[in-house]
Amino acid sequence: MRKLYRLPRSSKFESIMNKPYFRHLFAPELKSPVFVEGLPGFGNVGKIAAGLLIDFAQAKLFAELYSPYFPDYVIVDKEGICRPPRYEFYASSTGKNHFIILTGDTQPSLEDLVAHYETCGEILDFVGKYGCRLLVTIGGVPTPEPKGEIYVAATSKKLASNIAEKGAATYGMGRIIGATGLLLGLAKIRGLKGLCLLGATTGLKADREAAFSVFQFFMKTLGTDVKT
Amino acid sequence: MRKLYRLPRSSKFESIMNKPYFRHLFAPELKSPVFVEGLPGFGNVGKIAAGLLIDFAQAKLFAELYSPYFPDYVIVDKEGICRPPRYEFYASSTGKNHFIILTGDTQPSLEDLVAHYETCGEILDFVGKYGCRLLVTIGGVPTPEPKGEIYVAATSKKLASNIAEKGAATYGMGRIIGATGLLLGLAKIRGLKGLCLLGATTGLKADREAAFSVFQFFMKTLGTDVKT
Amino acid sequence: MRKLYRLPRSSKFESIMNKPYFRHLFAPELKSPVFVEGLPGFGNVGKIAAGLLIDFAQAKLFAELYSPYFPDYVIVDKEGICRPPRYEFYASSTGKNHFIILTGDTQPSLEDLVAHYETCGEILDFVGKYGCRLLVTIGGVPTPEPKGEIYVAATSKKLASNIAEKGAATYGMGRIIGATGLLLGLAKIRGLKGLCLLGATTGLKADREAAFSVFQFFMKTLGTDVKT
Amino acid sequence: MRKLYRLPRSSKFESIMNKPYFRHLFAPELKSPVFVEGLPGFGNVGKIAAGLLIDFAQAKLFAELYSPYFPDYVIVDKEGICRPPRYEFYASSTGKNHFIILTGDTQPSLEDLVAHYETCGEILDFVGKYGCRLLVTIGGVPTPEPKGEIYVAATSKKLASNIAEKGAATYGMGRIIGATGLLLGLAKIRGLKGLCLLGATTGLKADREAAFSVFQFFMKTLGTDVKT
């Protein structure tokens, strides 16, 4: 037998995976970016909308988040290459508004409350270092017969009504679960302003229409004067 | 696009949410306050009774407790404003007895034992700083046909029989679950005196009658001489 | 209203209950004691046998273990006095063999593996300080038609066969769950000698007969020469 | 009663079992070993194949891993000797390729995500100290009518296609669960090269045939030139 495997000398067998781990690819230069979150959820509205924004804003992947709260499998692509599930952070500095966009393969299990709180806290810490000035979370809201409605909730009444004026309904007297809700809630405790855009969806399958409606509304809203 | 969002410079992206977090609104001046707990539970007796006491004693919200053990959603009010679920601490110094009153949106999951113990421990630490001299927990006890009965359990025989003399039945040979029981048990280990008032309720719906009975009994009891 | 509650000034609002907590009542003087465990389990054989030994050996309660891994309720006695569930350590120095006997209200949930390992580790640390020289765990083993059989497993072949010679069957090719098994397993890793006595029981109800058989065997075995 | 138990003076009642614990038996001298994992799983393919390799390579047990994430029972052998469930590390330096081979009794529960991530991280740290240059994980893949197929996934396209050329199918667009997948995924994040060999199995019973196929393929592959 011959040894022909070529391994880098510096193969890093280092940290133990018992806490979330950020892996930086490059350090983007961003000016007071808006942080946008779109993760898997009802109708995959958030994830699809985030993908549309990533394309539109020519955003580049600059960081990955791996976490022991994510599923304990690896994802294998069609060429047989595997990687653990992860969150991805994209940066865009091409337009007037700079963006950090979060999307990913998964979310922590809804039953693991601490995982959800800790992960959202880590993410707010992370984007806080880039001076984010506004948080926008995007998700779906289950509706029997969706007709493209957009709902808004926010960290303040002023911000909520301001966004509602642009054509969204106020999402009142309810709950918003997962990262889409919790990021906003934790942002509020930290004194950060944020809003949540929810697209009406049956939630039964990936809903590109609902996601596109939210994306359009997002672009329209960010292009005009929003009083916070 | 124009940047018109106004964010405070000092937006605090700080702590990671992996442990309970107290947020102080102001520091009340309290003299040996009685600590009263009324959280959601059977028939919502504890929460409703705590609300009645907050109104009666003109208590003011002075601290909030956020916790990764609480549900991973945000609560949205009718104006679209969101916040994470929380515990609330109210202070009253208007009457002869000063009070710290704990109420809230939720309790940790009954399955998460450590969350329950840790949360109760944090609360006892917190109210301990204010020199609390007595702990009173309020809850409901499921009963097929409730007739306004009040049950009492306590950290000592003397205290239990003293309260029973005022018209409560001794809650003997049983268990008291959740914060209503555990706060009392942990208080006992720490050498603090406490008692638990349980209102009979079917437990099927919010039971304002049972809560009012307990509230009345609480007012009567604290207005007279209780030997501990 | 008058303030008549008498609270000790030094009311200790101290530690947060997020780890097991030993509360010492007194420090027993023990000479190389044998550590005996009998906790709730199949047919309650272990707990009942431990109780018989406590009575026989006139053992005194000297320490309590409270833990956030125990159930989140309090136990109320017939006089209305409440306390959290706990483990109890009794010391006996009346006979030729000194004993530390562990019994209790409960065990951590079988699903919480870390709770089981950590609790057993804490207990071994605790009794280790008293110089324990042998560990004897007692439990029940579910059997369709029990006839008073006693089974033995141990940390070494010599010890197992030595005990088997006294009239126990070897418990071979199986598993022993909960503290009865795990204490023994962890003791072995730490280099401590130990054995497990299992009484055959249907396991359907508290089995005083099986417990008495094990107790008798225990007394007989410890009264004669056991090669370890 | 006489005290005849002989306990080592140095009985180590030391560490609390709340984290994984490596117990070294001896320190093998290994030159850039290949790390091979075969743990219980579908059809027990990984564990059986690892056993075949241990026999073939005359590998010696040099370390054990105990963990609070493993089941909370002890395993009793036919002589009544008990031990906690564990992972075992074997070292072989007899052939041209040196090996560290991991096998064991169990895996952490699939629901305990953090346990899986942390355990895999600890293992990579451990074998990293021995300068492992390649990771090979072995498992089964459920297939309705298995015909001895071998699938491969890897940390790079080059490595995956290189192995595929030797007669394995590319395992594309799927997931690999448990240690077999996660070790590979975490290795990739750390910059280590690795591959996974999966044997087709119904997964219903221990599948010695599938395991032998993978073992044969493993031997053939490691005996020839593999471009990484």
PDB file of C-alpha atoms in Angstrom, chain D residues 3-221:
ATOM      1  CA  LYS D   3     -13.928  -6.312  56.987  1.00  0.00           C
ATOM      2  CA  LEU D   4     -12.351  -8.344  54.240  1.00  0.00           C
ATOM      3  CA  TYR D   5     -12.995  -6.209  51.211  1.00  0.00           C
ATOM      4  CA  ARG D   6      -9.737  -5.045  49.774  1.00  0.00           C
ATOM      5  CA  LEU D   7      -9.992  -1.687  48.118  1.00  0.00           C
ATOM      6  CA  PRO D   8      -7.085   0.155  46.549  1.00  0.00           C
ATOM      7  CA  ARG D   9      -6.099   3.134  48.720  1.00  0.00           C
ATOM      8  CA  SER D  10      -5.988   5.231  45.599  1.00  0.00           C
ATOM      9  CA  SER D  11      -9.549   4.575  44.642  1.00  0.00           C
ATOM     10  CA  LYS D  12     -10.202   7.604  42.472  1.00  0.00           C
ATOM     11  CA  PHE D  13     -13.511   9.231  43.356  1.00  0.00           C
ATOM     12  CA  GLU D  14     -12.798  12.195  41.217  1.00  0.00           C
ATOM     13  CA  SER D  15     -14.450  13.714  38.275  1.00  0.00           C
ATOM     14  CA  ILE D  16     -18.133  14.275  37.833  1.00  0.00           C
ATOM     15  CA  MET D  17     -19.486  12.536  34.750  1.00  0.00           C
ATOM     16  CA  ASN D  18     -21.056  15.484  32.971  1.00  0.00           C
ATOM     17  CA  LYS D  19     -18.807  15.496  29.943  1.00  0.00           C
ATOM     18  CA  PRO D  20     -17.220  12.887  27.672  1.00  0.00           C
ATOM     19  CA  TYR D  21     -14.271  11.133  29.316  1.00  0.00           C
ATOM     20  CA  PHE D  22     -11.367   9.483  27.495  1.00  0.00           C
ATOM     21  CA  ARG D  23      -9.616   6.681  29.305  1.00  0.00           C
ATOM     22  CA  HIS D  24      -6.203   5.841  27.860  1.00  0.00           C
ATOM     23  CA  LEU D  25      -4.888   2.294  28.084  1.00  0.00           C
ATOM     24  CA  PHE D  26      -1.624   2.936  26.253  1.00  0.00           C
ATOM     25  CA  ALA D  27      -0.131   5.414  23.783  1.00  0.00           C
ATOM     26  CA  PRO D  28       0.258   3.827  20.350  1.00  0.00           C
ATOM     27  CA  GLU D  29       2.993   4.951  17.974  1.00  0.00           C
ATOM     28  CA  LEU D  30       1.292   5.769  14.724  1.00  0.00           C
ATOM     29  CA  LYS D  31       2.520   7.387  11.519  1.00  0.00           C
ATOM     30  CA  SER D  32      -0.110   9.589   9.848  1.00  0.00           C
ATOM     31  CA  PRO D  33      -2.834   7.069  10.568  1.00  0.00           C
ATOM     32  CA  VAL D  34      -6.094   6.765   8.688  1.00  0.00           C
ATOM     33  CA  PHE D  35      -9.026   7.191  11.087  1.00  0.00           C
ATOM     34  CA  VAL D  36     -11.809   4.685  10.423  1.00  0.00           C
ATOM     35  CA  GLU D  37     -15.219   4.907  12.116  1.00  0.00           C
ATOM     36  CA  GLY D  38     -17.711   2.048  12.300  1.00  0.00           C
ATOM     37  CA  LEU D  39     -20.450   2.455  14.917  1.00  0.00           C
ATOM     38  CA  PRO D  40     -23.859   0.815  15.341  1.00  0.00           C
ATOM     39  CA  GLY D  41     -26.390   1.948  12.731  1.00  0.00           C
ATOM     40  CA  PHE D  42     -28.388   0.713   9.725  1.00  0.00           C
ATOM     41  CA  GLY D  43     -27.800  -3.021   9.426  1.00  0.00           C
ATOM     42  CA  ASN D  44     -24.889  -2.542  11.828  1.00  0.00           C
ATOM     43  CA  VAL D  45     -22.795  -2.288   8.660  1.00  0.00           C
ATOM     44  CA  GLY D  46     -20.327   0.188  10.148  1.00  0.00           C
ATOM     45  CA  LYS D  47     -19.770  -1.714  13.374  1.00  0.00           C
ATOM     46  CA  ILE D  48     -19.344  -5.091  11.677  1.00  0.00           C
ATOM     47  CA  ALA D  49     -16.974  -3.678   9.050  1.00  0.00           C
ATOM     48  CA  ALA D  50     -14.915  -1.983  11.764  1.00  0.00           C
ATOM     49  CA  GLY D  51     -14.720  -5.318  13.578  1.00  0.00           C
ATOM     50  CA  LEU D  52     -13.452  -7.035  10.436  1.00  0.00           C
ATOM     51  CA  LEU D  53     -10.787  -4.362  10.025  1.00  0.00           C
ATOM     52  CA  ILE D  54      -9.768  -4.610  13.686  1.00  0.00           C
ATOM     53  CA  ASP D  55      -9.236  -8.359  13.237  1.00  0.00           C
ATOM     54  CA  PHE D  56      -7.478  -8.052   9.902  1.00  0.00           C
ATOM     55  CA  ALA D  57      -5.169  -5.244  10.997  1.00  0.00           C
ATOM     56  CA  GLN D  58      -4.506  -6.838  14.405  1.00  0.00           C
ATOM     57  CA  ALA D  59      -5.508  -3.570  15.996  1.00  0.00           C
ATOM     58  CA  LYS D  60      -5.230  -3.145  19.776  1.00  0.00           C
ATOM     59  CA  LEU D  61      -7.660  -1.342  22.072  1.00  0.00           C
ATOM     60  CA  PHE D  62      -5.798   1.746  23.336  1.00  0.00           C
ATOM     61  CA  ALA D  63      -8.517   4.116  24.528  1.00  0.00           C
ATOM     62  CA  GLU D  64     -12.120   4.132  25.697  1.00  0.00           C
ATOM     63  CA  LEU D  65     -14.612   6.976  25.596  1.00  0.00           C
ATOM     64  CA  TYR D  66     -17.335   7.156  28.257  1.00  0.00           C
ATOM     65  CA  SER D  67     -20.008   9.793  27.954  1.00  0.00           C
ATOM     66  CA  PRO D  68     -23.094  11.106  29.764  1.00  0.00           C
ATOM     67  CA  TYR D  69     -24.709  11.155  26.316  1.00  0.00           C
ATOM     68  CA  PHE D  70     -24.619   7.376  26.189  1.00  0.00           C
ATOM     69  CA  PRO D  71     -27.467   5.288  27.648  1.00  0.00           C
ATOM     70  CA  ASP D  72     -27.903   5.354  31.430  1.00  0.00           C
ATOM     71  CA  TYR D  73     -27.527   1.636  31.977  1.00  0.00           C
ATOM     72  CA  VAL D  74     -24.599  -0.716  32.430  1.00  0.00           C
ATOM     73  CA  ILE D  75     -23.836  -3.657  30.211  1.00  0.00           C
ATOM     74  CA  VAL D  76     -23.347  -6.950  32.102  1.00  0.00           C
ATOM     75  CA  ASP D  77     -21.376  -9.767  30.494  1.00  0.00           C
ATOM     76  CA  LYS D  78     -21.979 -13.472  30.986  1.00  0.00           C
ATOM     77  CA  GLU D  79     -19.761 -13.556  34.082  1.00  0.00           C
ATOM     78  CA  GLY D  80     -21.771 -10.829  35.789  1.00  0.00           C
ATOM     79  CA  ILE D  81     -19.178  -8.107  35.211  1.00  0.00           C
ATOM     80  CA  CYS D  82     -20.643  -4.740  34.374  1.00  0.00           C
ATOM     81  CA  ARG D  83     -19.422  -1.603  32.627  1.00  0.00           C
ATOM     82  CA  PRO D  84     -21.042   1.513  31.165  1.00  0.00           C
ATOM     83  CA  PRO D  85     -21.576   1.657  27.389  1.00  0.00           C
ATOM     84  CA  ARG D  86     -18.545   3.111  25.597  1.00  0.00           C
ATOM     85  CA  TYR D  87     -16.721   3.871  22.381  1.00  0.00           C
ATOM     86  CA  GLU D  88     -13.488   1.992  21.761  1.00  0.00           C
ATOM     87  CA  PHE D  89     -10.415   3.172  19.857  1.00  0.00           C
ATOM     88  CA  TYR D  90      -8.114   0.550  18.348  1.00  0.00           C
ATOM     89  CA  ALA D  91      -4.651   1.227  16.909  1.00  0.00           C
ATOM     90  CA  SER D  92      -2.912  -0.741  14.170  1.00  0.00           C
ATOM     91  CA  SER D  93       0.631  -0.152  12.981  1.00  0.00           C
ATOM     92  CA  THR D  94       1.288  -3.528  11.395  1.00  0.00           C
ATOM     93  CA  GLY D  95       0.611  -2.723   7.729  1.00  0.00           C
ATOM     94  CA  LYS D  96       1.809   0.040   5.424  1.00  0.00           C
ATOM     95  CA  ASN D  97      -1.159   2.122   6.457  1.00  0.00           C
ATOM     96  CA  HIS D  98      -1.518   2.809  10.155  1.00  0.00           C
ATOM     97  CA  PHE D  99      -5.066   2.949  11.468  1.00  0.00           C
ATOM     98  CA  ILE D 100      -7.090   4.290  14.354  1.00  0.00           C
ATOM     99  CA  ILE D 101     -10.376   2.417  14.352  1.00  0.00           C
ATOM    100  CA  LEU D 102     -13.414   3.601  16.285  1.00  0.00           C
ATOM    101  CA  THR D 103     -16.226   1.262  17.188  1.00  0.00           C
ATOM    102  CA  GLY D 104     -18.595   1.069  20.145  1.00  0.00           C
ATOM    103  CA  ASP D 105     -21.723  -0.137  21.875  1.00  0.00           C
ATOM    104  CA  THR D 106     -24.040   2.675  20.968  1.00  0.00           C
ATOM    105  CA  GLN D 107     -24.486   6.189  19.616  1.00  0.00           C
ATOM    106  CA  PRO D 108     -25.995   9.215  21.361  1.00  0.00           C
ATOM    107  CA  SER D 109     -29.753   9.495  20.855  1.00  0.00           C
ATOM    108  CA  LEU D 110     -30.587  10.909  17.418  1.00  0.00           C
ATOM    109  CA  GLU D 111     -32.718  13.531  19.140  1.00  0.00           C
ATOM    110  CA  ASP D 112     -29.850  14.914  21.182  1.00  0.00           C
ATOM    111  CA  LEU D 113     -28.253  17.105  18.555  1.00  0.00           C
ATOM    112  CA  VAL D 114     -25.733  18.791  20.823  1.00  0.00           C
ATOM    113  CA  ALA D 115     -24.577  15.391  22.100  1.00  0.00           C
ATOM    114  CA  HIS D 116     -23.889  14.289  18.534  1.00  0.00           C
ATOM    115  CA  TYR D 117     -21.995  17.446  17.584  1.00  0.00           C
ATOM    116  CA  GLU D 118     -20.000  17.528  20.802  1.00  0.00           C
ATOM    117  CA  THR D 119     -19.115  13.839  20.703  1.00  0.00           C
ATOM    118  CA  CYS D 120     -17.951  14.049  17.091  1.00  0.00           C
ATOM    119  CA  GLY D 121     -15.961  17.176  17.907  1.00  0.00           C
ATOM    120  CA  GLU D 122     -14.261  15.454  20.848  1.00  0.00           C
ATOM    121  CA  ILE D 123     -13.380  12.489  18.666  1.00  0.00           C
ATOM    122  CA  LEU D 124     -11.847  14.666  15.955  1.00  0.00           C
ATOM    123  CA  ASP D 125      -9.830  16.470  18.638  1.00  0.00           C
ATOM    124  CA  PHE D 126      -8.686  13.131  20.005  1.00  0.00           C
ATOM    125  CA  VAL D 127      -7.587  11.539  16.740  1.00  0.00           C
ATOM    126  CA  GLY D 128      -6.154  14.860  15.618  1.00  0.00           C
ATOM    127  CA  LYS D 129      -3.502  14.503  18.289  1.00  0.00           C
ATOM    128  CA  TYR D 130      -2.318  11.360  16.532  1.00  0.00           C
ATOM    129  CA  GLY D 131      -1.875  13.231  13.258  1.00  0.00           C
ATOM    130  CA  CYS D 132      -4.653  11.522  11.338  1.00  0.00           C
ATOM    131  CA  ARG D 133      -4.455  12.405   7.703  1.00  0.00           C
ATOM    132  CA  LEU D 134      -7.687  10.930   6.384  1.00  0.00           C
ATOM    133  CA  LEU D 135     -11.060  10.061   7.857  1.00  0.00           C
ATOM    134  CA  VAL D 136     -13.088   7.136   6.572  1.00  0.00           C
ATOM    135  CA  THR D 137     -16.570   6.644   7.998  1.00  0.00           C
ATOM    136  CA  ILE D 138     -18.492   3.465   7.307  1.00  0.00           C
ATOM    137  CA  GLY D 139     -22.233   2.913   7.503  1.00  0.00           C
ATOM    138  CA  GLY D 140     -25.251   1.366   5.907  1.00  0.00           C
ATOM    139  CA  VAL D 141     -27.792   2.894   3.581  1.00  0.00           C
ATOM    140  CA  PRO D 142     -31.333   1.472   3.631  1.00  0.00           C
ATOM    141  CA  THR D 143     -32.190  -0.080   0.272  1.00  0.00           C
ATOM    142  CA  PRO D 144     -35.274  -2.217  -0.563  1.00  0.00           C
ATOM    143  CA  GLU D 145     -33.294  -4.918  -2.441  1.00  0.00           C
ATOM    144  CA  PRO D 146     -29.591  -4.497  -1.717  1.00  0.00           C
ATOM    145  CA  LYS D 147     -27.161  -6.177  -4.140  1.00  0.00           C
ATOM    146  CA  GLY D 148     -23.834  -5.347  -2.526  1.00  0.00           C
ATOM    147  CA  GLU D 149     -23.708  -1.751  -3.807  1.00  0.00           C
ATOM    148  CA  ILE D 150     -21.206   0.617  -2.211  1.00  0.00           C
ATOM    149  CA  TYR D 151     -21.871   4.364  -2.163  1.00  0.00           C
ATOM    150  CA  VAL D 152     -19.346   7.094  -1.554  1.00  0.00           C
ATOM    151  CA  ALA D 153     -19.546  10.690  -0.359  1.00  0.00           C
ATOM    152  CA  ALA D 154     -16.561  12.847   0.518  1.00  0.00           C
ATOM    153  CA  THR D 155     -15.284  16.208   1.603  1.00  0.00           C
ATOM    154  CA  SER D 156     -14.201  17.118  -1.940  1.00  0.00           C
ATOM    155  CA  LYS D 157     -15.292  16.354  -5.479  1.00  0.00           C
ATOM    156  CA  LYS D 158     -11.846  15.015  -6.376  1.00  0.00           C
ATOM    157  CA  LEU D 159     -11.836  12.546  -3.534  1.00  0.00           C
ATOM    158  CA  ALA D 160     -15.433  11.453  -4.182  1.00  0.00           C
ATOM    159  CA  SER D 161     -14.850  10.828  -7.896  1.00  0.00           C
ATOM    160  CA  ASN D 162     -11.526   9.164  -7.208  1.00  0.00           C
ATOM    161  CA  ILE D 163     -13.182   6.615  -4.933  1.00  0.00           C
ATOM    162  CA  ALA D 164     -16.131   6.254  -7.305  1.00  0.00           C
ATOM    163  CA  GLU D 165     -13.684   5.181 -10.023  1.00  0.00           C
ATOM    164  CA  LYS D 166     -12.732   2.161  -7.908  1.00  0.00           C
ATOM    165  CA  GLY D 167     -16.259   0.839  -8.175  1.00  0.00           C
ATOM    166  CA  ALA D 168     -18.509   2.824  -5.828  1.00  0.00           C
ATOM    167  CA  ALA D 169     -21.570   4.832  -6.814  1.00  0.00           C
ATOM    168  CA  THR D 170     -21.703   8.499  -5.864  1.00  0.00           C
ATOM    169  CA  TYR D 171     -24.145   9.065  -3.006  1.00  0.00           C
ATOM    170  CA  GLY D 172     -25.641  12.279  -4.332  1.00  0.00           C
ATOM    171  CA  MET D 173     -28.435  14.619  -3.201  1.00  0.00           C
ATOM    172  CA  GLY D 174     -29.099  13.024   0.119  1.00  0.00           C
ATOM    173  CA  ARG D 175     -28.344  13.067   3.815  1.00  0.00           C
ATOM    174  CA  ILE D 176     -26.087  10.934   5.987  1.00  0.00           C
ATOM    175  CA  ILE D 177     -27.228  10.823   9.606  1.00  0.00           C
ATOM    176  CA  GLY D 178     -25.371  10.162  12.849  1.00  0.00           C
ATOM    177  CA  ALA D 179     -21.630   9.952  13.422  1.00  0.00           C
ATOM    178  CA  THR D 180     -21.004   8.517   9.945  1.00  0.00           C
ATOM    179  CA  GLY D 181     -22.214  11.754   8.395  1.00  0.00           C
ATOM    180  CA  LEU D 182     -21.409  14.269  11.085  1.00  0.00           C
ATOM    181  CA  LEU D 183     -17.768  13.251  11.597  1.00  0.00           C
ATOM    182  CA  LEU D 184     -17.249  13.845   7.909  1.00  0.00           C
ATOM    183  CA  GLY D 185     -19.046  17.173   7.929  1.00  0.00           C
ATOM    184  CA  LEU D 186     -17.150  18.482  10.942  1.00  0.00           C
ATOM    185  CA  ALA D 187     -13.887  17.183   9.500  1.00  0.00           C
ATOM    186  CA  LYS D 188     -14.584  19.230   6.397  1.00  0.00           C
ATOM    187  CA  ILE D 189     -15.121  22.441   8.387  1.00  0.00           C
ATOM    188  CA  ARG D 190     -11.798  21.768  10.101  1.00  0.00           C
ATOM    189  CA  GLY D 191     -10.010  21.372   6.780  1.00  0.00           C
ATOM    190  CA  LEU D 192      -9.508  17.618   7.041  1.00  0.00           C
ATOM    191  CA  LYS D 193     -10.109  15.267   4.126  1.00  0.00           C
ATOM    192  CA  GLY D 194     -12.500  12.430   4.546  1.00  0.00           C
ATOM    193  CA  LEU D 195     -14.817  10.034   2.823  1.00  0.00           C
ATOM    194  CA  CYS D 196     -17.787   7.924   3.703  1.00  0.00           C
ATOM    195  CA  LEU D 197     -18.469   4.409   2.466  1.00  0.00           C
ATOM    196  CA  LEU D 198     -22.073   3.240   2.681  1.00  0.00           C
ATOM    197  CA  GLY D 199     -23.116  -0.366   2.104  1.00  0.00           C
ATOM    198  CA  ALA D 200     -26.606  -1.043   0.756  1.00  0.00           C
ATOM    199  CA  THR D 201     -28.662  -2.944   3.341  1.00  0.00           C
ATOM    200  CA  THR D 202     -32.288  -3.548   4.187  1.00  0.00           C
ATOM    201  CA  GLY D 203     -31.289  -2.280   7.611  1.00  0.00           C
ATOM    202  CA  LEU D 204     -33.688  -4.689   9.273  1.00  0.00           C
ATOM    203  CA  LYS D 205     -31.073  -6.946  10.826  1.00  0.00           C
ATOM    204  CA  ALA D 206     -27.328  -7.090  11.338  1.00  0.00           C
ATOM    205  CA  ASP D 207     -26.104  -7.367   7.763  1.00  0.00           C
ATOM    206  CA  ARG D 208     -22.758  -9.193   7.672  1.00  0.00           C
ATOM    207  CA  GLU D 209     -22.806  -9.432   3.873  1.00  0.00           C
ATOM    208  CA  ALA D 210     -23.140  -5.700   3.352  1.00  0.00           C
ATOM    209  CA  ALA D 211     -20.466  -5.107   5.971  1.00  0.00           C
ATOM    210  CA  PHE D 212     -18.119  -7.550   4.249  1.00  0.00           C
ATOM    211  CA  SER D 213     -18.670  -5.841   0.883  1.00  0.00           C
ATOM    212  CA  VAL D 214     -17.730  -2.493   2.370  1.00  0.00           C
ATOM    213  CA  PHE D 215     -14.743  -3.988   4.162  1.00  0.00           C
ATOM    214  CA  GLN D 216     -13.492  -5.541   0.899  1.00  0.00           C
ATOM    215  CA  PHE D 217     -13.968  -2.287  -0.967  1.00  0.00           C
ATOM    216  CA  PHE D 218     -12.186  -0.433   1.805  1.00  0.00           C
ATOM    217  CA  MET D 219      -9.187  -2.763   1.598  1.00  0.00           C
ATOM    218  CA  LYS D 220      -9.052  -2.524  -2.184  1.00  0.00           C
ATOM    219  CA  THR D 221      -9.319   1.257  -2.171  1.00  0.00           C
TER     220      THR D 221
END
